[in-house]
Amino acid sequence: MTWSLHSYLASDHFAVTVTIDTPRIPSPPPTLKWKANWHLYTQSMETWACSFDPPNNIDQLESEIVQAIHIAANQTIPLTTPTTHHRNHWFYDERVKELRHRLLILHKTLHKHPSPELLQTYRKAIPLIREEIQEIKTNKWLEWCESLNVHTSLHDLWRRLNIVAGKFKSQAHHPQPKTEADALLTTFVTRSNTSQLPLSTRNRLAALSPQRDADIQQALQETAESDEPFTQQEVKQALKINTNTAPGLDNISYSMLNHLGPEALSQLHLLFNKSLAAGRLPTSWKVAVIQPIPKTGQPTSYKPISLLSCLAHFHKDTLTQPKALCNLDHFTCVSEDVQLLVSNPEIVTIFTDGSVELHTGRAGSACICGDYTYTRRISNNSSILQAELFAIKGAFTHALRLPQDSIYILTDSLSASLQKRPLDDNTQLITLALFKIQQLSDQGKSIHFQLIPSHAGISQNDLADLAAKDSLRHSHVTTVRLSISHIKKLAKKASFQVSNIQHLVWVQAGSPSVLWYKTVTDYQPTIIPRSMTRSNATMLHRLRLGYRCHWEIAQRFPRVSTLPRHC
């Protein structure tokens, strides 16, 4: 604080000028709307992880990590109350959405770059857009009124009128929620109880249970070479999850895990290694949220859906043993086991493999059973999965002609061995394979699938690989329908080529924006890191497309000065 005498006011009471320097009151942080601030979320987690002292207890460590994620999420991720009702949904369509979007763009542009011309355009657009939306509402209302007849019930009539008036009645709560929850719990426990199984199955389980428990306890006592601590790279690779799923009891989604920085990921890395060393999981990962979903056509019957923690799923994906952990001893053991199967005269072992030539698009399949070799060249541009499935189908066809009852199919294709229903793609090949399996079952034969590592010293598998590559030189081609995913890929590639041709026409015409795009991008996508803020990503996208920068727009639309002019 400073003070001084006034320059000209003086009398018996001197005038004093006092200047008080007071700090400005900080404004509260803005309320989050619509979008999550992932950049701030990452920074908050990194700040916490740098000063965090991890405890030795696994449950406490997991609890503190979850608590830190919740604190950072509450500060950066807006909470919304989802609802299925909207007061304007009865007339809302794509045209209304487009009109409101245009009005919003005009409003934002006017706010950023005010000018008399933009203000006049905005004022003219408002009544025109409102008039068209009102016309759409009127047409929707008249269309509904025309659907009324003598068969329309009063319930439907009043329901529609209440929707138009914006009056929604929330669903009434159950009068006795605890009793209903206990009844559902009893239903689920009864349904999943082993007493519901057939008597023969229960007896078989009771006979096998002691030996299984003994095998598990023995395996826990043995030390395996794969029981190595996780690396940071393995944790990062397991985290590559593009879609969100319903979270478990901790309310942590995959998006929160995907936006963790290196320091925060190191804490998860530590938690996973401690869990692996202790041989147990945190207690909270064993708790699931059971959601009853009504069955189709049976509104009084439910199927339980278990929602586990995303952290637990993340840990499970990290536990997947990669092939890199296998050493020469493991491959030798697998090769010896396979040779024991081959030497058994009562067992038929068939090795399958497929091959695809990338630069020509040729594809072929082969299967080997002793001295028998089956090779076929299939349609060009077929995928490696289709080649493997065709080879497996050929193995089933050969097994139908053999007298042995025990058939072993050995393949090195993980994707082919994991094919299951529903059949979304490659329907023809999978259906034919299932039909062959049914024929083998009718003959009383048992089929065993075994996944083996490729190029692991198994001579028969190497011979199948060479036979599949030799089939690429065959002149006769067996037709196989292209997969849906490959058709989409070809359509995308064709559309990209057409767009490039059209773009090059404008390049030759000398278009400045087109020349800029070709020079900057070279028709390649831009990889934007997840840590980049949305505003910076938008600016980078605008720069890529050749849009004007903000300072250029400011020069075209100068701001109107609101300060008074002094003479």
Coordinates of C-alpha atoms in Angstrom, one line a residue:
M1 CA 0.0 0.0 0.0
T2 CA 1.3 3.5 -0.9
W3 CA 0.0 7.0 -0.1
S4 CA 0.8 10.6 -1.0
L5 CA -0.6 14.1 -0.8
H6 CA -3.0 15.2 -3.5
S7 CA -1.4 17.5 -6.0
Y8 CA -3.8 20.5 -5.7
L9 CA -6.5 19.7 -3.1
A10 CA -5.2 21.2 0.2
S11 CA -7.0 22.8 3.2
D12 CA -7.3 22.3 6.9
H13 CA -7.9 18.6 6.0
F14 CA -5.3 17.5 3.6
A15 CA -6.5 15.1 0.8
V16 CA -4.5 11.9 0.7
T17 CA -4.4 9.5 -2.3
V18 CA -4.1 5.9 -1.2
T19 CA -3.2 3.1 -3.7
I20 CA -4.0 -0.4 -2.5
D21 CA -2.6 -3.4 -4.4
T22 CA -5.0 -6.3 -4.0
P23 CA -4.6 -9.5 -5.8
R24 CA -7.3 -10.4 -8.3
I25 CA -9.7 -13.0 -7.0
P26 CA -9.1 -16.2 -9.0
S27 CA -12.0 -17.3 -11.1
P28 CA -13.4 -20.8 -10.4
P29 CA -12.4 -23.4 -13.0
P30 CA -14.9 -23.7 -15.9
T31 CA -17.4 -26.4 -15.7
L32 CA -16.5 -29.3 -17.9
K33 CA -18.9 -29.9 -20.8
W34 CA -19.2 -32.7 -23.3
K35 CA -15.5 -33.5 -23.8
A36 CA -12.9 -35.0 -21.4
N37 CA -9.7 -33.1 -21.0
W38 CA -7.3 -36.0 -21.5
H39 CA -4.2 -33.8 -21.6
L40 CA -4.9 -32.5 -18.1
Y41 CA -5.8 -36.1 -17.0
T42 CA -2.4 -37.4 -18.1
Q43 CA -0.6 -34.5 -16.4
S44 CA -2.5 -35.1 -13.1
M45 CA -1.6 -38.8 -13.2
E46 CA 2.0 -38.1 -14.0
T47 CA 2.3 -35.6 -11.1
W48 CA 0.8 -38.2 -8.7
A49 CA 3.0 -41.0 -9.9
C50 CA 6.2 -39.0 -9.5
S51 CA 5.6 -38.4 -5.8
F52 CA 3.9 -41.8 -5.0
D53 CA 5.5 -44.1 -2.6
P54 CA 4.1 -47.6 -3.4
P55 CA 3.2 -49.9 -0.4
N56 CA 4.2 -53.5 -0.3
N57 CA 0.6 -54.8 0.1
I58 CA -1.0 -55.7 -3.3
D59 CA -4.5 -54.8 -2.2
Q60 CA -3.5 -51.4 -0.8
L61 CA -1.4 -50.6 -3.9
E62 CA -4.3 -51.4 -6.2
S63 CA -6.7 -49.4 -4.0
E64 CA -4.4 -46.3 -4.1
I65 CA -3.9 -46.5 -7.9
V66 CA -7.7 -46.7 -8.4
Q67 CA -8.2 -43.8 -6.0
A68 CA -5.7 -41.7 -7.9
I69 CA -7.4 -42.4 -11.2
H70 CA -10.7 -41.4 -9.7
I71 CA -9.4 -38.1 -8.4
A72 CA -7.8 -37.3 -11.8
A73 CA -11.0 -38.3 -13.6
N74 CA -13.2 -36.2 -11.4
Q75 CA -11.2 -33.1 -12.3
T76 CA -11.0 -33.7 -16.0
I77 CA -13.9 -35.9 -17.2
P78 CA -17.4 -34.4 -17.1
L79 CA -20.2 -36.5 -15.5
T80 CA -23.4 -36.8 -17.4
T81 CA -26.7 -38.3 -16.7
P82 CA -27.6 -40.4 -19.8
T83 CA -31.3 -40.6 -20.7
T84 CA -33.2 -42.2 -23.5
H85 CA -35.7 -39.3 -23.6
H86 CA -35.3 -36.0 -25.4
R87 CA -38.1 -33.4 -25.6
N88 CA -37.5 -32.9 -29.4
H89 CA -36.9 -36.5 -30.5
W90 CA -40.4 -36.8 -32.0
F91 CA -39.4 -34.5 -34.9
Y92 CA -35.6 -34.5 -34.7
D93 CA -34.0 -35.9 -37.9
E94 CA -30.8 -35.4 -40.0
R95 CA -32.1 -32.1 -41.5
V96 CA -32.7 -30.5 -38.1
K97 CA -29.3 -31.7 -37.0
E98 CA -27.7 -30.1 -40.0
L99 CA -29.5 -26.8 -39.5
R100 CA -28.6 -26.5 -35.9
H101 CA -25.0 -27.4 -36.7
R102 CA -24.8 -24.6 -39.3
L103 CA -26.2 -22.1 -36.8
L104 CA -23.7 -23.2 -34.2
I105 CA -20.8 -22.8 -36.7
L106 CA -22.0 -19.3 -37.5
H107 CA -22.3 -18.4 -33.8
K108 CA -18.7 -19.7 -33.0
T109 CA -17.3 -17.8 -36.0
L110 CA -19.0 -14.6 -34.9
H111 CA -17.7 -15.0 -31.4
K112 CA -14.1 -15.6 -32.5
H113 CA -14.0 -13.1 -35.4
P114 CA -16.7 -10.4 -34.9
S115 CA -17.5 -8.2 -37.8
P116 CA -20.6 -6.3 -39.1
E117 CA -20.9 -8.6 -42.1
L118 CA -20.9 -11.8 -40.0
L119 CA -23.3 -10.3 -37.5
Q120 CA -25.7 -9.4 -40.3
T121 CA -25.4 -12.9 -41.8
Y122 CA -26.1 -14.5 -38.4
R123 CA -29.2 -12.4 -37.8
K124 CA -30.6 -13.3 -41.2
A125 CA -29.9 -17.0 -40.7
I126 CA -31.7 -17.3 -37.3
P127 CA -35.2 -16.7 -38.6
L128 CA -34.7 -18.8 -41.7
I129 CA -33.4 -21.8 -39.7
R130 CA -36.2 -21.5 -37.2
E131 CA -38.8 -21.3 -39.9
E132 CA -37.6 -24.4 -41.6
I133 CA -37.4 -26.3 -38.2
Q134 CA -41.0 -25.2 -37.5
E135 CA -42.1 -26.5 -40.9
I136 CA -40.5 -29.8 -40.1
K137 CA -42.3 -30.0 -36.8
T138 CA -45.6 -29.2 -38.5
N139 CA -45.2 -31.9 -41.1
K140 CA -44.3 -34.4 -38.5
W141 CA -47.3 -33.5 -36.4
L142 CA -49.7 -33.7 -39.4
E143 CA -48.2 -37.0 -40.4
W144 CA -48.9 -38.4 -37.0
C145 CA -52.4 -37.0 -37.0
E146 CA -53.2 -38.7 -40.3
S147 CA -52.2 -42.0 -38.7
L148 CA -55.0 -41.7 -36.2
N149 CA -58.1 -43.9 -36.8
V150 CA -60.9 -45.6 -34.8
H151 CA -58.5 -48.3 -33.7
T152 CA -56.0 -46.0 -32.0
S153 CA -56.1 -46.5 -28.2
L154 CA -56.4 -43.7 -25.7
H155 CA -53.1 -44.9 -24.2
D156 CA -51.2 -44.3 -27.4
L157 CA -53.0 -41.0 -28.0
W158 CA -52.1 -39.5 -24.6
R159 CA -48.6 -41.0 -24.8
R160 CA -48.0 -39.2 -28.1
L161 CA -49.5 -35.9 -26.8
N162 CA -47.3 -36.0 -23.7
I163 CA -44.2 -36.6 -25.8
V164 CA -45.0 -33.6 -28.0
A165 CA -45.7 -31.5 -24.9
G166 CA -42.4 -32.5 -23.3
K167 CA -43.9 -34.4 -20.4
F168 CA -42.1 -37.6 -19.6
K169 CA -43.0 -40.0 -16.8
S170 CA -40.0 -41.7 -15.3
Q171 CA -40.3 -45.4 -14.8
A172 CA -41.6 -46.2 -11.4
H173 CA -39.2 -47.7 -8.9
H174 CA -39.8 -51.2 -7.7
P175 CA -41.8 -51.2 -4.4
Q176 CA -39.4 -53.8 -2.8
P177 CA -36.0 -53.5 -4.5
K178 CA -34.1 -55.7 -1.9
T179 CA -36.6 -58.5 -2.2
E180 CA -36.4 -58.4 -6.0
A181 CA -32.6 -58.3 -5.9
D182 CA -32.5 -61.3 -3.5
A183 CA -34.9 -63.2 -5.8
L184 CA -32.7 -62.6 -8.8
L185 CA -29.6 -63.6 -6.9
T186 CA -31.2 -66.8 -5.8
T187 CA -32.2 -67.5 -9.4
F188 CA -28.7 -67.0 -10.7
V189 CA -27.1 -69.1 -7.9
T190 CA -29.5 -71.9 -8.6
R191 CA -28.9 -71.8 -12.4
S192 CA -25.1 -71.8 -12.1
N193 CA -25.0 -74.5 -9.4
T194 CA -23.5 -77.8 -10.4
S195 CA -26.6 -79.6 -9.1
Q196 CA -28.2 -78.6 -12.4
L197 CA -25.8 -80.7 -14.4
P198 CA -26.7 -84.3 -15.3
L199 CA -25.8 -87.0 -12.8
S200 CA -23.1 -88.5 -15.1
T201 CA -21.4 -85.1 -15.5
R202 CA -21.5 -84.6 -11.7
N203 CA -20.0 -88.0 -11.0
R204 CA -17.3 -87.4 -13.6
L205 CA -16.4 -84.0 -12.0
A206 CA -16.2 -85.5 -8.6
A207 CA -13.8 -88.2 -9.8
L208 CA -11.6 -85.7 -11.6
S209 CA -11.6 -82.9 -9.0
P210 CA -8.9 -84.4 -6.6
Q211 CA -6.4 -85.1 -9.4
R212 CA -7.0 -81.6 -10.9
D213 CA -6.4 -79.9 -7.6
A214 CA -3.2 -82.0 -7.1
D215 CA -2.0 -81.0 -10.6
I216 CA -2.7 -77.3 -9.9
Q217 CA -0.8 -77.4 -6.5
Q218 CA 2.1 -79.2 -8.1
A219 CA 2.3 -76.7 -11.0
L220 CA 2.3 -73.8 -8.4
Q221 CA 5.3 -75.3 -6.7
E222 CA 7.3 -75.7 -9.9
T223 CA 9.4 -72.8 -11.3
A224 CA 8.8 -72.1 -15.0
E225 CA 11.1 -70.0 -17.2
S226 CA 8.1 -68.0 -18.3
D227 CA 7.7 -66.7 -14.7
E228 CA 9.7 -63.7 -15.6
P229 CA 8.8 -60.1 -14.5
F230 CA 6.8 -58.1 -17.0
T231 CA 8.6 -55.5 -19.0
Q232 CA 7.4 -52.0 -19.8
Q233 CA 7.1 -52.9 -23.5
E234 CA 4.8 -55.9 -22.7
V235 CA 2.5 -53.7 -20.6
K236 CA 2.3 -51.1 -23.3
Q237 CA 1.5 -53.7 -26.0
A238 CA -1.3 -55.2 -23.9
L239 CA -2.8 -51.7 -23.4
K240 CA -3.7 -51.2 -27.1
I241 CA -7.5 -51.4 -26.7
N242 CA -9.5 -49.2 -29.1
T243 CA -13.0 -49.6 -27.7
N244 CA -14.5 -49.0 -24.3
T245 CA -16.5 -51.7 -22.5
A246 CA -18.7 -51.5 -19.5
P247 CA -16.4 -51.1 -16.4
G248 CA -16.5 -53.2 -13.3
L249 CA -17.0 -52.1 -9.7
D250 CA -14.1 -49.6 -9.8
N251 CA -15.7 -47.6 -12.6
I252 CA -12.4 -47.4 -14.5
S253 CA -12.7 -47.6 -18.3
Y254 CA -10.1 -48.5 -20.9
S255 CA -10.0 -44.9 -22.0
M256 CA -8.6 -43.9 -18.6
L257 CA -5.9 -46.6 -18.9
N258 CA -5.0 -45.7 -22.5
H259 CA -4.3 -42.1 -21.5
L260 CA -1.9 -42.9 -18.7
G261 CA 1.6 -41.5 -19.0
P262 CA 4.9 -43.4 -18.6
E263 CA 5.2 -42.7 -14.9
A264 CA 1.6 -43.8 -14.1
L265 CA 2.1 -46.9 -16.3
S266 CA 5.2 -47.8 -14.3
Q267 CA 3.0 -48.0 -11.2
L268 CA 0.7 -50.5 -13.0
H269 CA 3.8 -52.3 -14.1
L270 CA 4.9 -52.6 -10.5
L271 CA 1.4 -53.8 -9.4
F272 CA 1.4 -56.5 -12.1
N273 CA 4.9 -57.8 -11.2
K274 CA 4.0 -57.9 -7.5
S275 CA 0.9 -59.9 -8.3
L276 CA 2.9 -62.3 -10.4
A277 CA 5.6 -62.7 -7.7
A278 CA 3.0 -63.3 -5.0
G279 CA 0.9 -65.7 -7.1
R280 CA -2.4 -64.0 -6.3
L281 CA -4.6 -61.2 -7.6
P282 CA -6.0 -58.2 -5.7
T283 CA -9.2 -59.0 -3.9
S284 CA -11.2 -56.3 -5.8
W285 CA -10.4 -58.0 -9.1
K286 CA -12.4 -61.1 -8.1
V287 CA -15.6 -59.1 -7.5
A288 CA -17.9 -58.8 -10.5
V289 CA -21.0 -56.7 -11.1
I290 CA -23.9 -59.0 -12.2
Q291 CA -26.2 -57.3 -14.6
P292 CA -29.5 -59.2 -15.4
I293 CA -30.4 -58.9 -19.1
P294 CA -33.9 -60.0 -20.1
K295 CA -33.9 -62.9 -22.6
T296 CA -35.4 -62.3 -26.0
G297 CA -39.1 -63.3 -25.9
Q298 CA -38.9 -64.2 -22.2
P299 CA -39.3 -60.9 -20.2
T300 CA -39.5 -62.8 -16.9
S301 CA -36.3 -64.7 -17.5
Y302 CA -32.8 -63.1 -17.3
K303 CA -29.3 -64.1 -18.2
P304 CA -26.5 -62.8 -15.9
I305 CA -23.7 -60.7 -17.4
S306 CA -20.6 -60.4 -15.2
L307 CA -18.7 -57.1 -15.4
L308 CA -15.1 -57.4 -14.1
S309 CA -12.6 -54.7 -13.5
C310 CA -10.8 -53.4 -16.7
L311 CA -7.6 -53.5 -14.7
A312 CA -8.1 -57.2 -14.2
H313 CA -8.7 -57.7 -18.0
F314 CA -5.6 -55.6 -18.7
H315 CA -3.6 -57.8 -16.4
K316 CA -5.0 -60.9 -18.1
D317 CA -3.9 -59.6 -21.5
T318 CA -0.4 -58.9 -20.1
L319 CA -0.2 -62.5 -18.8
T320 CA -0.6 -63.9 -22.3
Q321 CA 2.7 -65.8 -22.8
P322 CA 4.4 -64.6 -26.1
K323 CA 6.3 -66.8 -28.3
A324 CA 9.4 -64.8 -27.5
L325 CA 9.5 -66.4 -24.0
C326 CA 9.9 -69.8 -25.5
N327 CA 13.4 -71.1 -25.8
L328 CA 15.0 -74.0 -27.7
D329 CA 14.2 -76.4 -24.9
H330 CA 10.5 -75.6 -25.2
F331 CA 10.6 -76.2 -29.0
T332 CA 12.4 -79.5 -28.5
C333 CA 9.8 -80.7 -26.0
V334 CA 7.0 -79.8 -28.5
S335 CA 8.8 -81.5 -31.3
E336 CA 9.2 -84.7 -29.2
D337 CA 5.6 -84.7 -28.3
V338 CA 4.6 -84.4 -31.9
Q339 CA 6.9 -87.2 -33.0
L340 CA 5.2 -89.5 -30.3
L341 CA 1.9 -88.8 -32.0
V342 CA 3.2 -89.5 -35.4
S343 CA 4.8 -92.8 -34.4
N344 CA 1.5 -94.1 -32.8
P345 CA -0.2 -96.3 -35.5
E346 CA -3.6 -95.9 -33.9
I347 CA -3.5 -92.1 -34.3
V348 CA -3.7 -90.2 -37.6
T349 CA -1.7 -86.9 -37.6
I350 CA -2.4 -84.4 -40.4
F351 CA -0.3 -81.3 -40.7
T352 CA -1.9 -78.3 -42.5
D353 CA -0.5 -75.0 -43.7
G354 CA -1.3 -72.1 -46.1
S355 CA 0.8 -69.7 -48.0
V356 CA 0.2 -66.3 -49.7
E357 CA 2.5 -64.5 -52.1
L358 CA 2.1 -60.8 -51.3
H359 CA 3.5 -59.2 -54.5
T360 CA 1.3 -61.4 -56.8
G361 CA -1.7 -62.2 -54.6
R362 CA -1.5 -65.9 -55.2
A363 CA -2.6 -68.2 -52.4
G364 CA -2.3 -72.0 -51.8
S365 CA -3.0 -74.7 -49.2
A366 CA -1.5 -78.0 -48.3
C367 CA -1.9 -80.8 -45.8
I368 CA 0.4 -83.8 -45.2
C369 CA -0.4 -87.1 -43.6
G370 CA 2.5 -89.6 -43.9
D371 CA 3.2 -90.2 -47.6
Y372 CA -0.1 -88.4 -48.6
T373 CA 0.2 -84.8 -49.7
Y374 CA -2.8 -82.7 -50.6
T375 CA -2.1 -79.3 -52.3
R376 CA -4.5 -76.8 -53.9
R377 CA -4.1 -73.3 -55.3
I378 CA -7.0 -71.1 -54.4
S379 CA -8.3 -67.8 -55.7
N380 CA -5.9 -64.9 -56.0
N381 CA -6.1 -62.2 -53.3
S382 CA -7.3 -64.8 -50.7
S383 CA -6.2 -64.1 -47.2
I384 CA -3.8 -66.4 -45.2
L385 CA -6.8 -67.3 -42.9
Q386 CA -8.7 -68.6 -45.9
A387 CA -5.7 -70.6 -47.1
E388 CA -5.4 -72.2 -43.6
L389 CA -9.1 -73.0 -43.5
F390 CA -9.0 -74.6 -46.9
A391 CA -6.1 -76.8 -45.8
I392 CA -8.0 -77.8 -42.7
K393 CA -11.1 -78.7 -44.8
G394 CA -8.8 -80.8 -47.0
A395 CA -7.5 -82.6 -43.9
F396 CA -11.1 -83.4 -42.9
T397 CA -11.8 -84.8 -46.3
H398 CA -8.8 -87.1 -46.2
A399 CA -9.7 -88.2 -42.6
L400 CA -13.1 -89.5 -43.9
R401 CA -11.3 -92.1 -45.9
L402 CA -9.0 -93.4 -43.1
P403 CA -9.9 -96.4 -40.9
Q404 CA -8.4 -94.9 -37.7
D405 CA -10.8 -93.4 -35.2
S406 CA -8.5 -90.9 -33.6
I407 CA -7.6 -87.9 -35.8
Y408 CA -5.1 -85.2 -34.8
I409 CA -5.1 -81.9 -36.9
L410 CA -1.9 -80.0 -36.2
T411 CA -1.8 -76.4 -37.5
D412 CA 0.4 -73.4 -36.8
S413 CA -2.5 -70.9 -37.5
L414 CA -3.9 -69.4 -34.3
S415 CA -6.7 -67.5 -36.2
A416 CA -7.9 -70.6 -37.9
S417 CA -8.1 -72.6 -34.7
L418 CA -10.0 -69.9 -32.9
Q419 CA -12.8 -69.6 -35.5
K420 CA -16.2 -70.0 -33.8
R421 CA -19.8 -69.0 -34.1
P422 CA -21.5 -66.7 -35.0
L423 CA -20.1 -66.9 -38.5
D424 CA -19.6 -63.3 -39.5
D425 CA -17.0 -64.0 -42.3
N426 CA -15.6 -66.8 -44.4
T427 CA -19.0 -68.5 -44.0
Q428 CA -18.4 -70.9 -46.9
L429 CA -15.2 -72.4 -45.7
I430 CA -16.2 -72.6 -42.1
T431 CA -19.6 -74.2 -42.9
L432 CA -17.9 -76.9 -45.1
A433 CA -15.4 -77.6 -42.3
L434 CA -18.2 -78.0 -39.8
F435 CA -20.1 -80.3 -42.2
K436 CA -16.9 -82.5 -42.5
I437 CA -16.7 -82.6 -38.7
Q438 CA -20.3 -83.8 -38.5
Q439 CA -19.5 -86.5 -41.0
L440 CA -16.5 -87.7 -39.0
S441 CA -18.6 -87.6 -35.8
D442 CA -21.2 -89.8 -37.5
Q443 CA -18.5 -92.3 -38.3
G444 CA -17.6 -92.4 -34.6
K445 CA -14.2 -90.7 -35.0
S446 CA -12.7 -88.3 -32.5
I447 CA -11.1 -85.1 -33.7
H448 CA -8.3 -83.2 -31.8
F449 CA -7.0 -79.8 -32.8
Q450 CA -3.5 -79.0 -31.6
L451 CA -1.7 -75.6 -32.2
I452 CA 2.0 -76.0 -32.8
P453 CA 4.6 -73.3 -33.2
S454 CA 5.8 -72.6 -36.8
H455 CA 9.5 -73.2 -37.8
A456 CA 10.2 -75.0 -34.5
G457 CA 12.0 -78.0 -35.9
I458 CA 8.9 -80.1 -36.6
S459 CA 9.8 -81.7 -40.0
Q460 CA 6.3 -82.5 -41.0
N461 CA 5.1 -78.9 -40.5
D462 CA 8.1 -77.7 -42.5
L463 CA 7.1 -80.1 -45.3
A464 CA 3.5 -78.8 -45.2
D465 CA 4.9 -75.2 -45.5
L466 CA 7.0 -76.1 -48.6
A467 CA 4.0 -77.9 -50.2
A468 CA 1.8 -74.9 -49.7
K469 CA 4.4 -72.7 -51.3
D470 CA 4.8 -75.1 -54.2
S471 CA 1.0 -75.0 -54.8
L472 CA 1.3 -71.3 -55.7
R473 CA 2.8 -72.5 -59.1
H474 CA -0.2 -74.7 -60.0
S475 CA -2.1 -73.6 -63.1
H476 CA -5.5 -74.9 -61.9
V477 CA -7.2 -72.5 -59.4
T478 CA -9.9 -73.6 -57.0
T479 CA -12.4 -70.8 -56.5
V480 CA -12.9 -69.5 -53.0
R481 CA -15.1 -66.6 -52.2
L482 CA -13.4 -63.4 -51.0
S483 CA -13.9 -62.6 -47.4
I484 CA -16.1 -59.6 -46.5
S485 CA -13.1 -57.9 -44.8
H486 CA -11.0 -58.3 -47.9
I487 CA -13.8 -56.9 -50.1
K488 CA -14.0 -53.8 -47.9
K489 CA -10.2 -53.5 -48.1
L490 CA -10.3 -53.6 -51.9
A491 CA -13.2 -51.1 -52.0
K492 CA -11.3 -48.7 -49.8
K493 CA -8.1 -49.1 -51.9
A494 CA -10.1 -48.5 -55.1
S495 CA -11.8 -45.4 -53.7
F496 CA -8.4 -44.1 -52.6
Q497 CA -7.0 -44.5 -56.1
V498 CA -10.0 -42.7 -57.7
S499 CA -9.6 -39.9 -55.2
N500 CA -5.9 -39.6 -56.0
I501 CA -6.7 -39.5 -59.8
Q502 CA -9.2 -36.7 -59.2
H503 CA -6.8 -34.9 -56.9
L504 CA -4.0 -35.0 -59.5
V505 CA -6.3 -33.4 -62.0
W506 CA -6.6 -30.4 -59.8
V507 CA -2.8 -30.5 -59.2
Q508 CA -2.2 -30.1 -62.9
A509 CA -4.8 -27.3 -63.0
G510 CA -2.7 -25.4 -60.5
S511 CA -5.0 -25.2 -57.5
P512 CA -3.1 -23.7 -54.5
S513 CA -4.9 -25.7 -51.8
V514 CA -4.5 -29.0 -53.7
L515 CA -0.8 -28.3 -54.3
W516 CA -0.4 -27.6 -50.6
Y517 CA -2.1 -30.8 -49.6
K518 CA 0.0 -32.9 -52.0
T519 CA 3.3 -31.3 -50.8
V520 CA 2.6 -31.5 -47.1
T521 CA 0.9 -34.9 -46.8
D522 CA 2.1 -36.9 -49.8
Y523 CA -1.3 -38.6 -49.5
Q524 CA -0.2 -40.3 -46.2
P525 CA -2.2 -40.2 -42.9
T526 CA -1.1 -38.1 -40.0
I527 CA -0.4 -39.9 -36.7
I528 CA -1.6 -37.7 -33.8
P529 CA -0.4 -38.8 -30.3
R530 CA -3.1 -39.4 -27.7
S531 CA -1.5 -36.8 -25.4
M532 CA -2.1 -34.0 -27.8
T533 CA -5.0 -31.7 -26.9
R534 CA -8.1 -31.4 -29.0
S535 CA -7.4 -27.8 -29.9
N536 CA -3.9 -28.6 -31.1
A537 CA -5.1 -31.6 -33.1
T538 CA -7.7 -29.4 -34.8
M539 CA -5.1 -26.8 -35.7
L540 CA -2.8 -29.5 -37.1
H541 CA -5.7 -30.9 -39.1
R542 CA -6.6 -27.5 -40.5
L543 CA -3.0 -26.9 -41.4
R544 CA -2.9 -30.3 -43.2
L545 CA -6.0 -29.4 -45.3
G546 CA -4.6 -26.0 -46.1
Y547 CA -7.2 -23.9 -44.2
R548 CA -6.3 -20.3 -43.3
C549 CA -4.7 -19.7 -39.9
H550 CA -6.4 -17.7 -37.2
W551 CA -4.2 -14.6 -37.9
E552 CA -5.1 -14.7 -41.6
I553 CA -8.8 -14.8 -40.8
A554 CA -8.3 -12.0 -38.3
Q555 CA -6.8 -9.9 -41.2
R556 CA -9.7 -10.6 -43.4
F557 CA -12.3 -9.9 -40.6
P558 CA -10.7 -7.2 -38.4
R559 CA -12.1 -6.9 -34.9
V560 CA -14.4 -3.9 -34.3
S561 CA -12.9 -1.7 -31.6
T562 CA -15.2 -1.1 -28.7
L563 CA -12.9 1.5 -26.9
P564 CA -14.0 5.2 -26.9
R565 CA -12.0 7.4 -29.2
H566 CA -10.2 10.3 -27.6
C567 CA -9.5 13.5 -29.4

